[in-house]
Coordinates of C-alpha atoms in Angstrom, one line a residue:
Chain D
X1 CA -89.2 -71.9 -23.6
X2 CA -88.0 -68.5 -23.1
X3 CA -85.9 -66.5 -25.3
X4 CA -84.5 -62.8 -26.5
X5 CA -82.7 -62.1 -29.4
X6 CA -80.7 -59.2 -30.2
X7 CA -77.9 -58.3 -32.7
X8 CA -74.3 -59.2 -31.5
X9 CA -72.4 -56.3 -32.5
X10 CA -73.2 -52.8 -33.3
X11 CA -70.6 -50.3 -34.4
X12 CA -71.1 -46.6 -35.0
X13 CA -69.2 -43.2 -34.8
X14 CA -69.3 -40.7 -31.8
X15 CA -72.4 -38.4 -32.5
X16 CA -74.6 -40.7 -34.4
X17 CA -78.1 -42.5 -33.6
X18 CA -77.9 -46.5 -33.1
X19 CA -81.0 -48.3 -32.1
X20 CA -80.3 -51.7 -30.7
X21 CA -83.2 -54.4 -30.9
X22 CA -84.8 -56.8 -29.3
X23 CA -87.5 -59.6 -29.6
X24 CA -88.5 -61.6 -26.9
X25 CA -90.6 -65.0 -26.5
X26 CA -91.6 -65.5 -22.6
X27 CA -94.4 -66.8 -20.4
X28 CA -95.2 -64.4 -17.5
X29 CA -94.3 -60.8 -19.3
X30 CA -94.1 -58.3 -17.2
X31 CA -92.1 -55.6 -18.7
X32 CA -88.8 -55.2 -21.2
X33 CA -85.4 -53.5 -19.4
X34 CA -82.2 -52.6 -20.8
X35 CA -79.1 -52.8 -18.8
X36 CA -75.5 -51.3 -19.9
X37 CA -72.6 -53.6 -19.1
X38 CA -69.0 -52.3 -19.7
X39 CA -66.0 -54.6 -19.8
X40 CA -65.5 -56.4 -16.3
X41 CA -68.5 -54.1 -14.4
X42 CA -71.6 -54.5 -13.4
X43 CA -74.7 -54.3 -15.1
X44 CA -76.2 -50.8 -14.7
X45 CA -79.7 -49.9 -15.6
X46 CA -80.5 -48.0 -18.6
X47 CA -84.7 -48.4 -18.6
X48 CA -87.6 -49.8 -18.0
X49 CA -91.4 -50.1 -20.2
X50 CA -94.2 -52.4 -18.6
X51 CA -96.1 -50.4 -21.3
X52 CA -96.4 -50.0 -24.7
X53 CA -94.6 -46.5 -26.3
X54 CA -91.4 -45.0 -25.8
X55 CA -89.4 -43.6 -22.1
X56 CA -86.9 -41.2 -22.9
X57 CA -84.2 -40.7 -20.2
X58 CA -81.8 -38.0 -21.4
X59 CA -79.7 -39.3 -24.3
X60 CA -81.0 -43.1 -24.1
X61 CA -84.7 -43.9 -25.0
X62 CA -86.5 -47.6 -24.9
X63 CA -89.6 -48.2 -27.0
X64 CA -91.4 -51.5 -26.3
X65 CA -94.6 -52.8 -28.4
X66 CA -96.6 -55.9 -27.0
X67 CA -98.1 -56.9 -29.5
X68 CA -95.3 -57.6 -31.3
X69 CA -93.0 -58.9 -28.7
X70 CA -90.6 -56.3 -29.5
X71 CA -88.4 -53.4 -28.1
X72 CA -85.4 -51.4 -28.5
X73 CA -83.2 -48.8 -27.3
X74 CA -82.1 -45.7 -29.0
X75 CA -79.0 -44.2 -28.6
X76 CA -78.5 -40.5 -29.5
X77 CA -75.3 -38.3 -29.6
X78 CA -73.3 -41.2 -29.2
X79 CA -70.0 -40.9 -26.9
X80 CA -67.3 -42.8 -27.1
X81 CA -67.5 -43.9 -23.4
X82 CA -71.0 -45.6 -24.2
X83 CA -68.8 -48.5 -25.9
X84 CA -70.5 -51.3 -24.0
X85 CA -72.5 -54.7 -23.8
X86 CA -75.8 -53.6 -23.9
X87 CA -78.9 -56.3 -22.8
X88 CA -82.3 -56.4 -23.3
X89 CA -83.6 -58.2 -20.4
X90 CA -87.5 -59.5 -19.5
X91 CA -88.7 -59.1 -16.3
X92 CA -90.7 -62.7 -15.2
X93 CA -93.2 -63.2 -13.6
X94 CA -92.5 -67.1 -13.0
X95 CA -93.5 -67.3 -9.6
X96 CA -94.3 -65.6 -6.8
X97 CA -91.4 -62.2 -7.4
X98 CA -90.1 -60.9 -10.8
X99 CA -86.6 -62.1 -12.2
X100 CA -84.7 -60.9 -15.0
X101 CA -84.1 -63.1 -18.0
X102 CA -81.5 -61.7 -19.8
X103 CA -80.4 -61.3 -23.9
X104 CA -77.0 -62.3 -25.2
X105 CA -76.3 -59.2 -25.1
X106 CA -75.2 -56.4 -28.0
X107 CA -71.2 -55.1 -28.0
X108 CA -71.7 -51.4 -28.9
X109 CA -68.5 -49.9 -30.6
X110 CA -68.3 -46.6 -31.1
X111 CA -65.4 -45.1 -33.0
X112 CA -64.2 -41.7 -33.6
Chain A
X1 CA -75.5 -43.0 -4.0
X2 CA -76.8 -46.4 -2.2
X3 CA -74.7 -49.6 -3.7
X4 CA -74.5 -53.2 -3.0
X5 CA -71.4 -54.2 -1.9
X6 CA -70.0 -57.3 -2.9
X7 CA -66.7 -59.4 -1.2
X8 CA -64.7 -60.4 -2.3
X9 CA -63.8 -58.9 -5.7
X10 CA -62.0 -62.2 -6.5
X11 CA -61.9 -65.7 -5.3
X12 CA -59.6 -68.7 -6.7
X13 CA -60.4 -72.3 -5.4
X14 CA -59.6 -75.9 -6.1
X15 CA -62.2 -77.7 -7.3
X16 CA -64.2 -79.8 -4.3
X17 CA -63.8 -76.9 -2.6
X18 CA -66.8 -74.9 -0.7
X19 CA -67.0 -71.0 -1.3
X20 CA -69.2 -68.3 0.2
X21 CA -69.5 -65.1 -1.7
X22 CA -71.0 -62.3 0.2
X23 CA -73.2 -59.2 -0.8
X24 CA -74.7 -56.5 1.1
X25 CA -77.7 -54.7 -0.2
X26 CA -78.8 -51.6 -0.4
X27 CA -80.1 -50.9 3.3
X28 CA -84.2 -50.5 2.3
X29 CA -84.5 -53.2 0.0
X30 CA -86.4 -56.1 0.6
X31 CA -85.6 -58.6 -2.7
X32 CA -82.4 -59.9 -3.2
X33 CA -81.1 -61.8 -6.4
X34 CA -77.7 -64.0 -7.5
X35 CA -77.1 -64.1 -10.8
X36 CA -74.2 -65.9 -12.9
X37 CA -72.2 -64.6 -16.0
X38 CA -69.8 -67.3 -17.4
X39 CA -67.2 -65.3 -19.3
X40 CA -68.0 -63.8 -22.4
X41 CA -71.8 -65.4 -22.4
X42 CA -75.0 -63.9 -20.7
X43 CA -76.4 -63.0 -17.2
X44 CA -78.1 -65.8 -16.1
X45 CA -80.7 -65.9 -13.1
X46 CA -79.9 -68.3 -10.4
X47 CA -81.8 -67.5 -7.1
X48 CA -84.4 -64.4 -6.0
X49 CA -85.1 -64.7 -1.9
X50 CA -87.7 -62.4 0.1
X51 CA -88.7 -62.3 3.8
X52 CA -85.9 -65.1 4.5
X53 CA -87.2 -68.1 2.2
X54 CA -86.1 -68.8 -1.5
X55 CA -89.0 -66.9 -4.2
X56 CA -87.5 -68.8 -7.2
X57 CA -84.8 -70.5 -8.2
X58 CA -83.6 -71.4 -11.5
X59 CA -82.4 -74.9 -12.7
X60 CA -78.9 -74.0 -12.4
X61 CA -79.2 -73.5 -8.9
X62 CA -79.2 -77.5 -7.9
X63 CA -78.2 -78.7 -4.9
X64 CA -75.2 -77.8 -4.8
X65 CA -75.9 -74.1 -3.9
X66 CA -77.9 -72.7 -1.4
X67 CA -78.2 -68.9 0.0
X68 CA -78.4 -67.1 3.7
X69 CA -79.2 -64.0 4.9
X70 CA -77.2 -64.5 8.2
X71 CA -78.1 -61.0 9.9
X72 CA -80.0 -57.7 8.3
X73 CA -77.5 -56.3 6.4
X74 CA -75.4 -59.4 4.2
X75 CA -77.0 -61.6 2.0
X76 CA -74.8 -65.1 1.0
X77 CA -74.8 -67.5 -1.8
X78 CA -72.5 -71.0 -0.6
X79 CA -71.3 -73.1 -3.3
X80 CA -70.5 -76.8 -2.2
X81 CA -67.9 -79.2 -4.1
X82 CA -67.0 -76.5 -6.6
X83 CA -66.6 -77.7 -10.0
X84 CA -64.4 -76.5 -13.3
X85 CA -67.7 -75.0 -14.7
X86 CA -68.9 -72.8 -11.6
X87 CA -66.1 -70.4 -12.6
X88 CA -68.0 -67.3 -13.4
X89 CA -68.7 -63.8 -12.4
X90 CA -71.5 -63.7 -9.8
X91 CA -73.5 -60.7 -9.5
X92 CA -75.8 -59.8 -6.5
X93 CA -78.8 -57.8 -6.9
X94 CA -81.7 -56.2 -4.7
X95 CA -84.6 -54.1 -5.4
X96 CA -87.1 -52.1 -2.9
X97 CA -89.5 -54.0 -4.7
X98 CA -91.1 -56.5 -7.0
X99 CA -92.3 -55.7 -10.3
X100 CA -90.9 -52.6 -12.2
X101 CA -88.6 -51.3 -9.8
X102 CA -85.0 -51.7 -11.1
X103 CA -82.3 -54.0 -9.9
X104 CA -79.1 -52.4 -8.6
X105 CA -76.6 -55.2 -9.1
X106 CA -73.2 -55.4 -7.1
X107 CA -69.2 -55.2 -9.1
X108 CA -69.3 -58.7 -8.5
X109 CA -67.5 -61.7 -7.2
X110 CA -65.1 -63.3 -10.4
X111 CA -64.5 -66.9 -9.5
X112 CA -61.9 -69.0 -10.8
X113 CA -62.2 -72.6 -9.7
X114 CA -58.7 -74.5 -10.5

């Protein structure tokens, strides 16, 4: 089967570091993205690795090993409007055109 | 910036009933994707469709559903004999690709089936 685990809640204050992982198990890996989801809104994407190392996109940055079937995404200078659902989500290669399978999900809080 | 569009924001139904939810992707791309969120649970993947035909479909799309792209620019998903259970968001996606190219997903359709 197919399956991604992440943590279900992260809290944090506004200007820390949070790092939010993920561990997949999937046939037909293609590559690891992170999508930001606030309450009632579409998911947005965040980032993308196919490869092993980190992709650093301003304040957000996704790291993905492999190996180890792992990733995660860092969050730096933490604003209070990046209180969110954040998912890890694998794209797969099932058949003939990638589709996302998606994590629970991780609530983000951060507080003052 | 390019969005997909979905209609309409809301729709509330008896059960039994059919629905269509519409989408219209972003004008270049060529993939298009449904996917369900049941409130307060996960995205889920129901359908991907390229150059007209069904890619892959997941085992929650059954029978019951089916999708159309009825001219070049909107991109349906028709739900027959709704049930208590369909109510869900339902997101529409599309991408100018396969592969690593992100997938810009719509606001939504929230449906409530009563």
């Amino acid at each position: 089967g197919q399956s991604l685990e992440q943590p279900s809640e992260v809290t944090a204050v506004e200007g820390a570091i949070v790092q939010i992982n993920c561990t997949y198990q999937t046939s037909g890996f293609y590559g690891l993205s992170w999508y930001q989801q606030h309450d009632g809104g579409a998911p947005t994407f965040l980032s993308y690795n196919a490869l092993d190392g980190l992709e650093e996109t301003g304040r957000f940055s996704s790291f993905l090993s492999r190996s180890d079937s792992y990733g995660y995404l860092l969050l730096q200078e933490l604003q209070m409007k990046d209180s969110a659902s954040y998912f890890c989500a694998v794209m797969n290669y099932g058949g003939s055109q990638g589709n996302l399978i998606f994590g629970k999900g991780t609530k983000l809080s951060v507080k003052p | 910036e390019p969005e997909v569009t979905q209609t309409p924001s809301h729709q509330v139904t008896q059960m039994g009933q059919e629905v269509i939810l519409r989408c219209v992707p972003i004008s270049n791309h060529l993939y298009f994707y449904w996917y369900r969120q049941i409130l307060g649970q996960k995205v889920e993947f129901l359908v991907s469709f390229y150059n007209n035909e069904i890619s892959e479909k997941s085992e929650i799309f059954d029978d019951q559903f089916s999708v159309e792209r009825p001219d070049g620019s909107n991109f349906t998903l028709k739900i027959r004999s709704t049930k208590l259970e369909d109510s869900a968001m339902y997101f529409c996606a599309s991408s100018p690709s396969a592969g690593n190219q992100p997938q810009h997903f719509g606001d939504g359709t929230r449906l409530s089936i009563l």
